[in-house]
Amino acid sequence: MHIQLLGTAAAEGIPAPFCRCRVCEHARKHGGKNIRSQTSALIDGVLKIDMPPDTWHHTVTHGLNWCGVKDLFFTHSHGDHLCVEPVIMRLPGFSNDCTEPLVIYGNETVLGTLRAPTQSSPEHIQRRLLRAFEPVVAQTATVTPLPADHIVEENCFLLWIERLGKTFFYAHDSGWFPEKTWAWLEGKRADGVLLECTMGDRPNRRGHLGVEALLEASTRLREIGVIDRNTTVVATHFSHNGHLHHEELESRLNPAGIQTAFDGIKIAL
Ligand SMILES: [Zn+2]
Ligand SMILES: [Zn+2]
Ligand SMILES: [Zn+2]
């Protein structure tokens, strides 16, 4: 399984448009891995997770098109993960030579948001509802949605992705996992684990995690068998409000064997 992280920031991106904080100024000055766009991932060119407003930027920066994507999974409906316009660009009149149907998976809010703009072309875009703990056999992978502790208004999902004999646990906008999610994870094993580090040096646990809670979560994942010595562990979804730039994040996460993601990073499992 080859995973590319197209963007690695929280909603504002880094640097944030209206911001003069230390992290944003550092990013403007040094560029490189400190420049972060909104979070999204592409697996083997066929499975995409989320469609943020920065999708056009991802198309250009990483030299990609999305014609090969057969399954599009949404974690939740927040504006940095679900932008309607790039989804509409899949429809005839906006796209060319994209023939195979795209299947979109998401919670009720996500599918409700996409219903009106996509329902006229079921031969091009189909929609399927995700339910917690119910695996879906998609065209490209078997995916089990697991509950997060992110917001109360909707079911935000972590994704347990199985494809070609490999398993990737994709978990941002997670908060500290609910106990029923921990119980489901007990005894399972992943080849790759992606966790969120949105809040950096802050002690958050509800809604989003910072470094401290992320390290605690990775320790517990080791204890229950999800992470072992062969598992690749990556942190992503960074906010400037976490107060740490890329090199500072690396200095805190490297000792725990956790990679600090950057835009475009490729992970092979
Ligand atoms: Zn987010
Ligand atoms: Zn800032
Ligand atoms: Zn969110």
Tab-separated table of C-alpha atoms and ligand atoms in Angstrom:
chain	number	residue	atom	x	y	z
A	1	MET	CA	0.000	0.000	0.000
A	2	HIS	CA	1.394	3.403	-1.013
A	3	ILE	CA	-0.024	6.385	0.818
A	4	GLN	CA	0.618	10.003	-0.055
A	5	LEU	CA	-0.363	12.693	2.432
A	6	LEU	CA	-1.466	15.542	0.185
A	7	GLY	CA	-1.807	18.065	3.009
A	8	THR	CA	-0.956	17.956	6.717
A	9	ALA	CA	-2.539	21.040	8.302
A	10	ALA	CA	-5.675	21.790	10.268
A	11	ALA	CA	-8.283	24.163	8.834
A	12	GLU	CA	-6.208	27.356	8.593
A	13	GLY	CA	-3.177	25.849	6.861
A	14	ILE	CA	0.309	27.010	7.831
A	15	PRO	CA	0.929	29.864	7.403
A	16	ALA	CA	-2.656	30.878	8.210
A	17	PRO	CA	-3.989	33.688	6.000
A	18	PHE	CA	-4.666	36.162	8.794
A	19	CYS	CA	-1.894	35.389	11.244
A	20	ARG	CA	1.435	36.737	12.489
A	21	CYS	CA	2.092	34.045	15.109
A	22	ARG	CA	5.577	32.591	15.556
A	23	VAL	CA	4.765	29.349	13.687
A	24	CYS	CA	3.243	31.160	10.697
A	25	GLU	CA	6.098	33.674	10.494
A	26	HIS	CA	8.614	30.808	10.727
A	27	ALA	CA	6.821	29.054	7.843
A	28	ARG	CA	6.842	32.205	5.689
A	29	LYS	CA	10.559	32.675	6.323
A	30	HIS	CA	11.774	29.069	5.977
A	31	GLY	CA	9.167	27.449	3.712
A	32	GLY	CA	9.803	23.764	2.893
A	33	LYS	CA	8.197	21.287	5.274
A	34	ASN	CA	6.814	24.145	7.353
A	35	ILE	CA	4.313	25.033	4.615
A	36	ARG	CA	1.190	22.953	5.245
A	37	SER	CA	-2.103	22.707	3.350
A	38	GLN	CA	-5.348	21.125	4.502
A	39	THR	CA	-5.383	17.419	5.310
A	40	SER	CA	-6.163	14.774	2.689
A	41	ALA	CA	-4.624	11.449	1.655
A	42	LEU	CA	-4.394	9.340	-1.494
A	43	ILE	CA	-3.880	5.574	-1.358
A	44	ASP	CA	-2.466	3.792	-4.421
A	45	GLY	CA	-4.037	6.463	-6.628
A	46	VAL	CA	-7.468	4.828	-6.232
A	47	LEU	CA	-8.758	5.687	-2.760
A	48	LYS	CA	-8.913	9.279	-1.576
A	49	ILE	CA	-9.770	10.558	1.877
A	50	ASP	CA	-11.527	13.930	2.148
A	51	MET	CA	-11.839	16.723	-0.414
A	52	PRO	CA	-10.648	19.956	1.196
A	53	PRO	CA	-10.741	23.455	-0.327
A	54	ASP	CA	-6.986	22.997	-0.937
A	55	THR	CA	-7.665	20.195	-3.466
A	56	TRP	CA	-6.730	22.363	-6.452
A	57	HIS	CA	-3.448	23.199	-4.704
A	58	HIS	CA	-2.852	19.444	-4.165
A	59	THR	CA	-3.565	18.786	-7.853
A	60	VAL	CA	-0.909	21.269	-8.921
A	61	THR	CA	1.684	20.778	-6.178
A	62	HIS	CA	1.784	16.994	-6.415
A	63	GLY	CA	1.219	16.787	-10.194
A	64	LEU	CA	-1.908	14.655	-9.888
A	65	ASN	CA	-5.391	14.247	-11.263
A	66	TRP	CA	-8.161	12.365	-9.470
A	67	CYS	CA	-9.551	10.429	-12.474
A	68	GLY	CA	-8.230	7.137	-11.103
A	69	VAL	CA	-9.928	7.580	-7.735
A	70	LYS	CA	-12.774	5.072	-7.381
A	71	ASP	CA	-13.586	5.477	-3.692
A	72	LEU	CA	-13.749	8.802	-1.861
A	73	PHE	CA	-14.139	8.524	1.912
A	74	PHE	CA	-15.051	11.477	4.114
A	75	THR	CA	-14.050	11.536	7.778
A	76	HIS	CA	-16.601	14.250	8.620
A	77	SER	CA	-18.143	17.418	7.189
A	78	HIS	CA	-15.908	20.171	8.593
A	79	GLY	CA	-15.044	22.737	5.935
A	80	ASP	CA	-11.366	21.778	5.814
A	81	HIS	CA	-12.346	18.191	4.890
A	82	LEU	CA	-15.465	18.591	2.756
A	83	CYS	CA	-15.575	21.180	-0.002
A	84	VAL	CA	-18.396	20.702	-2.501
A	85	GLU	CA	-16.792	22.430	-5.504
A	86	PRO	CA	-13.944	19.967	-6.199
A	87	VAL	CA	-16.478	17.096	-5.989
A	88	ILE	CA	-18.693	18.807	-8.567
A	89	MET	CA	-15.678	19.043	-10.890
A	90	ARG	CA	-16.046	15.274	-11.367
A	91	LEU	CA	-19.351	15.766	-13.218
A	92	PRO	CA	-19.650	15.894	-17.033
A	93	GLY	CA	-19.063	19.354	-18.395
A	94	PHE	CA	-16.364	19.995	-15.808
A	95	SER	CA	-14.323	16.818	-16.395
A	96	ASN	CA	-13.124	14.847	-19.419
A	97	ASP	CA	-12.144	11.206	-19.881
A	98	CYS	CA	-13.212	10.254	-16.338
A	99	THR	CA	-15.488	7.337	-17.097
A	100	GLU	CA	-15.676	5.040	-14.080
A	101	PRO	CA	-18.186	5.924	-11.365
A	102	LEU	CA	-16.848	7.555	-8.219
A	103	VAL	CA	-18.355	6.194	-5.006
A	104	ILE	CA	-18.518	8.612	-2.084
A	105	TYR	CA	-18.706	7.355	1.506
A	106	GLY	CA	-19.602	9.520	4.474
A	107	ASN	CA	-21.902	10.152	7.422
A	108	GLU	CA	-25.422	11.595	7.105
A	109	THR	CA	-24.194	15.197	7.122
A	110	VAL	CA	-21.597	14.575	4.408
A	111	LEU	CA	-24.050	12.753	2.125
A	112	GLY	CA	-26.733	15.379	2.795
A	113	THR	CA	-24.328	18.145	1.771
A	114	LEU	CA	-23.423	16.319	-1.456
A	115	ARG	CA	-26.905	15.052	-2.344
A	116	ALA	CA	-28.232	18.022	-4.312
A	117	PRO	CA	-25.104	18.739	-6.369
A	118	THR	CA	-24.527	15.084	-7.319
A	119	GLN	CA	-27.904	13.325	-7.451
A	120	SER	CA	-28.543	14.167	-11.119
A	121	SER	CA	-25.598	11.982	-12.261
A	122	PRO	CA	-25.741	8.613	-10.500
A	123	GLU	CA	-23.797	7.076	-13.379
A	124	HIS	CA	-20.873	9.335	-12.414
A	125	ILE	CA	-21.148	9.732	-8.619
A	126	GLN	CA	-22.782	7.385	-6.136
A	127	ARG	CA	-23.186	7.899	-2.384
A	128	ARG	CA	-23.014	5.335	0.421
A	129	LEU	CA	-23.661	5.862	4.117
A	130	LEU	CA	-21.031	4.946	6.694
A	131	ARG	CA	-22.142	3.465	10.010
A	132	ALA	CA	-19.875	2.974	13.011
A	133	PHE	CA	-18.205	-0.460	13.237
A	134	GLU	CA	-19.888	-1.670	9.991
A	135	PRO	CA	-17.180	-2.597	7.452
A	136	VAL	CA	-17.854	-1.544	3.872
A	137	VAL	CA	-16.391	-3.491	0.985
A	138	ALA	CA	-15.552	-0.655	-1.377
A	139	GLN	CA	-14.129	-1.061	-4.890
A	140	THR	CA	-10.569	-0.580	-3.633
A	141	ALA	CA	-10.501	-1.595	0.049
A	142	THR	CA	-12.471	-2.853	3.011
A	143	VAL	CA	-12.980	0.053	5.374
A	144	THR	CA	-14.380	0.000	8.905
A	145	PRO	CA	-15.487	3.387	10.281
A	146	LEU	CA	-14.717	3.837	13.992
A	147	PRO	CA	-16.185	6.606	16.194
A	148	ALA	CA	-13.991	9.603	17.088
A	149	ASP	CA	-14.425	12.138	19.887
A	150	HIS	CA	-14.351	15.246	17.710
A	151	ILE	CA	-17.713	17.042	17.688
A	152	VAL	CA	-21.150	16.069	19.000
A	153	GLU	CA	-23.190	17.263	16.002
A	154	GLU	CA	-22.300	14.350	13.749
A	155	ASN	CA	-20.574	10.945	13.636
A	156	CYS	CA	-16.939	11.693	12.868
A	157	PHE	CA	-15.067	8.611	11.736
A	158	LEU	CA	-11.596	7.150	12.020
A	159	LEU	CA	-10.947	4.705	9.186
A	160	TRP	CA	-9.545	1.181	9.529
A	161	ILE	CA	-8.451	0.485	5.935
A	162	GLU	CA	-7.583	-3.013	4.659
A	163	ARG	CA	-6.231	-3.377	1.146
A	164	LEU	CA	-3.936	-5.867	-0.627
A	165	GLY	CA	-3.088	-7.653	2.616
A	166	LYS	CA	-2.058	-4.468	4.455
A	167	THR	CA	-3.848	-2.481	7.141
A	168	PHE	CA	-3.722	1.283	7.652
A	169	PHE	CA	-5.402	2.989	10.620
A	170	TYR	CA	-6.259	6.572	9.668
A	171	ALA	CA	-7.173	8.716	12.678
A	172	HIS	CA	-7.244	12.523	12.693
A	173	ASP	CA	-9.868	14.865	14.085
A	174	SER	CA	-10.093	12.052	16.589
A	175	GLY	CA	-9.751	13.489	20.080
A	176	TRP	CA	-9.059	10.788	22.636
A	177	PHE	CA	-10.762	7.702	21.158
A	178	PRO	CA	-14.068	6.715	22.798
A	179	GLU	CA	-13.796	3.544	24.896
A	180	LYS	CA	-15.933	1.583	22.406
A	181	THR	CA	-13.343	2.395	19.730
A	182	TRP	CA	-10.503	1.304	22.030
A	183	ALA	CA	-12.417	-1.928	22.689
A	184	TRP	CA	-12.796	-2.609	18.945
A	185	LEU	CA	-9.062	-1.980	18.398
A	186	GLU	CA	-8.012	-4.397	21.147
A	187	GLY	CA	-5.858	-7.183	19.679
A	188	LYS	CA	-5.899	-5.868	16.104
A	189	ARG	CA	-2.665	-4.990	14.285
A	190	ALA	CA	-1.902	-2.276	11.734
A	191	ASP	CA	0.989	-1.915	9.295
A	192	GLY	CA	0.575	1.852	9.418
A	193	VAL	CA	-1.016	4.215	11.919
A	194	LEU	CA	-1.762	7.889	11.347
A	195	LEU	CA	-2.628	10.018	14.373
A	196	GLU	CA	-3.456	13.680	14.806
A	197	CYS	CA	-1.248	16.240	16.527
A	198	THR	CA	-3.426	19.297	15.942
A	199	MET	CA	-2.830	21.027	19.264
A	200	GLY	CA	0.978	20.701	19.507
A	201	ASP	CA	2.235	21.742	22.934
A	202	ARG	CA	-1.276	22.117	24.385
A	203	PRO	CA	-2.735	19.433	26.672
A	204	ASN	CA	-5.944	18.863	24.672
A	205	ARG	CA	-7.733	15.523	24.683
A	206	ARG	CA	-11.323	16.362	23.708
A	207	GLY	CA	-11.904	17.178	20.039
A	208	HIS	CA	-8.231	17.193	19.102
A	209	LEU	CA	-4.958	15.835	20.472
A	210	GLY	CA	-1.654	17.568	21.169
A	211	VAL	CA	1.784	15.947	21.481
A	212	GLU	CA	1.233	14.731	25.044
A	213	ALA	CA	-2.080	12.979	24.298
A	214	LEU	CA	-0.754	11.653	20.972
A	215	LEU	CA	2.183	9.993	22.743
A	216	GLU	CA	-0.216	8.538	25.293
A	217	ALA	CA	-2.462	7.187	22.512
A	218	SER	CA	0.498	5.616	20.685
A	219	THR	CA	1.629	3.951	23.918
A	220	ARG	CA	-1.822	2.478	24.472
A	221	LEU	CA	-1.962	1.322	20.828
A	222	ARG	CA	1.337	-0.497	21.448
A	223	GLU	CA	-0.016	-2.081	24.620
A	224	ILE	CA	-3.088	-3.498	22.872
A	225	GLY	CA	-1.150	-4.744	19.830
A	226	VAL	CA	-2.246	-2.305	17.123
A	227	ILE	CA	1.294	-0.895	16.893
A	228	ASP	CA	4.293	-3.222	16.961
A	229	ARG	CA	7.958	-2.741	16.041
A	230	ASN	CA	7.166	-3.067	12.321
A	231	THR	CA	4.330	-0.521	12.301
A	232	THR	CA	4.920	2.854	10.639
A	233	VAL	CA	3.490	5.621	12.850
A	234	VAL	CA	2.907	9.122	11.479
A	235	ALA	CA	1.540	12.309	13.058
A	236	THR	CA	-0.368	14.869	10.982
A	237	HIS	CA	-3.137	17.545	10.941
A	238	PHE	CA	-1.033	20.261	12.595
A	239	SER	CA	-2.375	23.653	13.624
A	240	HIS	CA	-0.311	26.817	14.031
A	241	ASN	CA	-2.178	27.115	17.332
A	242	GLY	CA	-0.175	24.093	18.503
A	243	HIS	CA	2.795	26.525	18.726
A	244	LEU	CA	5.367	24.123	17.225
A	245	HIS	CA	7.032	24.334	13.818
A	246	HIS	CA	8.176	21.275	11.873
A	247	GLU	CA	11.642	20.880	13.423
A	248	GLU	CA	10.229	21.313	16.943
A	249	LEU	CA	7.578	18.671	16.255
A	250	GLU	CA	10.273	16.288	14.984
A	251	SER	CA	12.368	16.774	18.116
A	252	ARG	CA	9.405	15.750	20.279
A	253	LEU	CA	8.055	12.913	18.131
A	254	ASN	CA	11.228	11.260	16.774
A	255	PRO	CA	12.278	9.818	20.173
A	256	ALA	CA	8.935	7.963	20.285
A	257	GLY	CA	9.478	6.524	16.800
A	258	ILE	CA	6.744	8.729	15.305
A	259	GLN	CA	7.311	10.487	11.970
A	260	THR	CA	6.267	14.114	11.611
A	261	ALA	CA	4.325	14.274	8.350
A	262	PHE	CA	4.814	17.017	5.776
A	263	ASP	CA	2.881	17.840	2.633
A	264	GLY	CA	3.547	15.247	-0.054
A	265	ILE	CA	5.191	12.636	2.235
A	266	LYS	CA	4.915	9.107	0.829
A	267	ILE	CA	4.462	6.137	3.105
A	268	ALA	CA	4.960	2.593	1.825
A	269	LEU	CA	3.454	-0.241	3.868
B	1	ZN	ZN	-9.663	18.840	10.499
B	2	ZN	ZN	-0.373	31.476	12.970
B	3	ZN	ZN	-12.868	18.601	12.125
